[in-house]
Amino acid sequence: QAKSSGGNVYRYYVSGLQHHMAEELVQLNLLRSAIENNELTLRYQPQVDVLTGRVVGFEALVRWLRCDGTLVMPDQFIPLAESNGMLKAIDRWVLEQACIACQRWIERVRRPIRISVNISAAEFGRPQLLKDVSELLQLTELPANCLTLEVTERLLIDKHLPVREALQSLHNQGVLVAIDDFGTGYSSLSYLQSLPVDEVKIDRSFVKNIYRSSRSEHIIKSIISLAKDLDCSLVAEGVETEQQSGFLASLGCGVQQGYLFNRPMSEEQAMALLCSERVRAKCAGGGAVDLI
Ligand code: C2E
Ligand code: MG
Ligand code: MG
Ligand code: MG
């Protein structure tokens, strides 16, 4: 009796697993054709300097717009792509599109705008990435210091990746590197001291708990003071309320990103936002309104 029911459980488990694998295979094939069929699309979320109210840059966030009309968020396909070696193609595509878009904004508004691109840790160590980056900067004529690559702490603890060399080479080219979701990884903070990192992004989970947990406030305070000591710039992510924004600004974290300011938007919406700022600035300065 016990034996036979054990067998059933086992059989059930295997078929569940097979079902899961079959589903993943279907997804994978769809995703593969997504790149070829131009189903990937980028949204751009503004990073705002709260002291001046101006947009200083955007983070590029990928989405998969399937032909049946469903919009798939990155958390639902990036891990799949990563475990199947497809992330190189996605990262390369994202990097190219984002650089092109940013150069268009800069040409139009005639001031530096920055673009941040997420790069998965596994891709970061590849020499090809460095080649791609320098090629794309040449191709798009985007100034190197307008490009920031965002990587997570996971990268810094993986001893097998030639991270130091990659960081140094990007640094030499003038490209900036940000540590994304800072404080959520398992690494010690000391590595920051020894690596050429330019920016730290305070993770949404801490921002969310401002005024709810004194622990989060302490963590934010120490991240900010560490970043300042090391001459890293700071960006807070996931800012949703005026209170959170005020708290962060009072501690010296003036560049913020989150739903309080804007949701991720299309390239055209980003352009319109930048242009409307320009018109407002001219009005405020009393100059002629310049509608291009
Ligand atoms: P991330 O880099 O930490 O991106 C921030 C995420 O927080 C984005 O989700 C963004 O839409 C969301 N967000 C921004 N402001 C707020 C807010 O005020 N409240 C809340 N609740 N959420 C906010 P998204 O676009 O779903 O991206 C999720 C993650 O997927 C990203 O986390 C990043 O790790 C990864 N990802 C996105 N695009 C790419 C890409 O092009 N390449 C790679 N390799 N990974 C990507
Ligand atoms: Mg990011
Ligand atoms: Mg983040
Ligand atoms: Mg995050």
Short mmCIF file of N, CA, C and O in Angstrom, two decimals, residues 124-125 129-130 133 144 149 151 155-156 161-177 191-198:
data_model
loop_
_atom_site.label_atom_id
_atom_site.label_comp_id
_atom_site.label_asym_id
_atom_site.label_seq_id
_atom_site.Cartn_x
_atom_site.Cartn_y
_atom_site.Cartn_z
N PHE A 124 28.64 40.56 -17.43
CA PHE A 124 29.57 41.64 -17.13
C PHE A 124 31.03 41.23 -17.29
O PHE A 124 31.86 42.01 -17.72
N GLY A 125 31.32 39.99 -16.95
CA GLY A 125 32.70 39.53 -17.01
C GLY A 125 33.18 39.18 -18.42
O GLY A 125 34.35 38.93 -18.63
N LEU A 129 31.49 42.11 -23.86
CA LEU A 129 30.71 43.26 -23.39
C LEU A 129 31.52 44.55 -23.55
O LEU A 129 31.01 45.57 -24.00
N LEU A 130 32.79 44.47 -23.18
CA LEU A 130 33.64 45.65 -23.28
C LEU A 130 33.77 46.10 -24.73
O LEU A 130 33.73 47.28 -25.04
N VAL A 133 30.48 47.70 -25.80
CA VAL A 133 30.30 49.04 -25.25
C VAL A 133 31.11 50.05 -26.05
O VAL A 133 30.57 51.08 -26.48
N ALA A 144 30.92 58.90 -23.45
CA ALA A 144 31.06 57.76 -22.53
C ALA A 144 30.52 58.07 -21.15
O ALA A 144 29.89 57.22 -20.51
N LEU A 149 26.49 51.65 -16.46
CA LEU A 149 26.09 50.25 -16.44
C LEU A 149 25.72 49.88 -15.00
O LEU A 149 26.50 50.13 -14.08
N VAL A 151 25.05 47.08 -12.26
CA VAL A 151 25.25 45.67 -11.95
C VAL A 151 24.89 45.43 -10.49
O VAL A 151 24.93 46.35 -9.69
N LEU A 155 27.65 40.32 -8.56
CA LEU A 155 28.83 40.37 -9.42
C LEU A 155 30.11 40.45 -8.62
O LEU A 155 31.12 39.83 -8.94
N LEU A 156 30.05 41.27 -7.57
CA LEU A 156 31.29 41.59 -6.85
C LEU A 156 31.75 40.46 -5.95
O LEU A 156 32.90 40.41 -5.54
N LEU A 161 34.62 35.71 -11.87
CA LEU A 161 34.51 36.67 -12.97
C LEU A 161 35.64 37.69 -12.91
O LEU A 161 36.01 38.16 -11.83
N PRO A 162 36.19 38.02 -14.06
CA PRO A 162 37.28 39.00 -14.09
C PRO A 162 36.73 40.42 -13.93
O PRO A 162 36.84 41.26 -14.81
N VAL A 163 36.13 40.64 -12.76
CA VAL A 163 35.38 41.87 -12.54
C VAL A 163 36.27 43.10 -12.46
O VAL A 163 35.97 44.15 -13.02
N ARG A 164 37.38 42.93 -11.76
CA ARG A 164 38.24 44.08 -11.55
C ARG A 164 38.73 44.64 -12.89
O ARG A 164 38.69 45.85 -13.14
N GLU A 165 39.16 43.74 -13.77
CA GLU A 165 39.66 44.15 -15.08
C GLU A 165 38.57 44.86 -15.88
O GLU A 165 38.80 45.89 -16.51
N ALA A 166 37.36 44.27 -15.83
CA ALA A 166 36.26 44.86 -16.59
C ALA A 166 35.92 46.25 -16.06
O ALA A 166 35.76 47.21 -16.83
N LEU A 167 35.85 46.37 -14.74
CA LEU A 167 35.54 47.67 -14.15
C LEU A 167 36.60 48.71 -14.52
O LEU A 167 36.29 49.83 -14.88
N GLN A 168 37.84 48.27 -14.44
CA GLN A 168 38.94 49.19 -14.73
C GLN A 168 38.89 49.65 -16.18
O GLN A 168 39.06 50.84 -16.48
N SER A 169 38.64 48.71 -17.07
CA SER A 169 38.61 49.05 -18.49
C SER A 169 37.46 50.01 -18.81
O SER A 169 37.62 50.95 -19.59
N LEU A 170 36.30 49.77 -18.21
CA LEU A 170 35.17 50.69 -18.42
C LEU A 170 35.51 52.07 -17.86
O LEU A 170 35.24 53.09 -18.49
N HIS A 171 36.08 52.05 -16.70
CA HIS A 171 36.49 53.29 -16.03
C HIS A 171 37.44 54.08 -16.92
O HIS A 171 37.29 55.29 -17.09
N ASN A 172 38.40 53.39 -17.52
CA ASN A 172 39.35 54.06 -18.41
C ASN A 172 38.68 54.67 -19.63
O ASN A 172 39.12 55.69 -20.14
N GLN A 173 37.62 54.01 -20.09
CA GLN A 173 36.87 54.56 -21.23
C GLN A 173 35.99 55.73 -20.83
O GLN A 173 35.46 56.43 -21.67
N GLY A 174 35.77 55.88 -19.52
CA GLY A 174 34.92 56.98 -19.05
C GLY A 174 33.49 56.56 -18.78
O GLY A 174 32.65 57.37 -18.40
N VAL A 175 33.18 55.26 -18.98
CA VAL A 175 31.84 54.75 -18.70
C VAL A 175 31.68 54.58 -17.19
O VAL A 175 32.61 54.19 -16.50
N LEU A 176 30.49 54.90 -16.66
CA LEU A 176 30.26 54.81 -15.22
C LEU A 176 29.67 53.45 -14.86
O LEU A 176 28.98 52.83 -15.68
N VAL A 177 29.93 53.03 -13.63
CA VAL A 177 29.36 51.77 -13.16
C VAL A 177 28.61 52.01 -11.85
O VAL A 177 29.12 52.67 -10.94
N TYR A 191 34.63 45.79 -0.36
CA TYR A 191 35.02 45.72 -1.77
C TYR A 191 34.83 47.05 -2.48
O TYR A 191 35.50 47.37 -3.43
N LEU A 192 33.87 47.82 -1.99
CA LEU A 192 33.59 49.10 -2.66
C LEU A 192 34.81 49.99 -2.66
O LEU A 192 35.05 50.77 -3.57
N GLN A 193 35.57 49.85 -1.59
CA GLN A 193 36.75 50.66 -1.42
C GLN A 193 37.80 50.34 -2.47
O GLN A 193 38.54 51.20 -2.91
N SER A 194 37.86 49.07 -2.85
CA SER A 194 38.97 48.66 -3.70
C SER A 194 38.59 48.57 -5.18
O SER A 194 39.41 48.24 -6.01
N LEU A 195 37.35 48.84 -5.51
CA LEU A 195 36.94 48.74 -6.91
C LEU A 195 36.48 50.09 -7.44
O LEU A 195 35.89 50.88 -6.70
N PRO A 196 36.75 50.36 -8.71
CA PRO A 196 36.33 51.65 -9.28
C PRO A 196 34.83 51.68 -9.57
O PRO A 196 34.41 51.53 -10.70
N VAL A 197 34.04 51.88 -8.53
CA VAL A 197 32.59 51.99 -8.68
C VAL A 197 32.21 53.47 -8.56
O VAL A 197 32.76 54.18 -7.74
N ASP A 198 31.30 53.93 -9.42
CA ASP A 198 30.99 55.35 -9.46
C ASP A 198 29.71 55.72 -8.74
O ASP A 198 29.54 56.84 -8.30
#
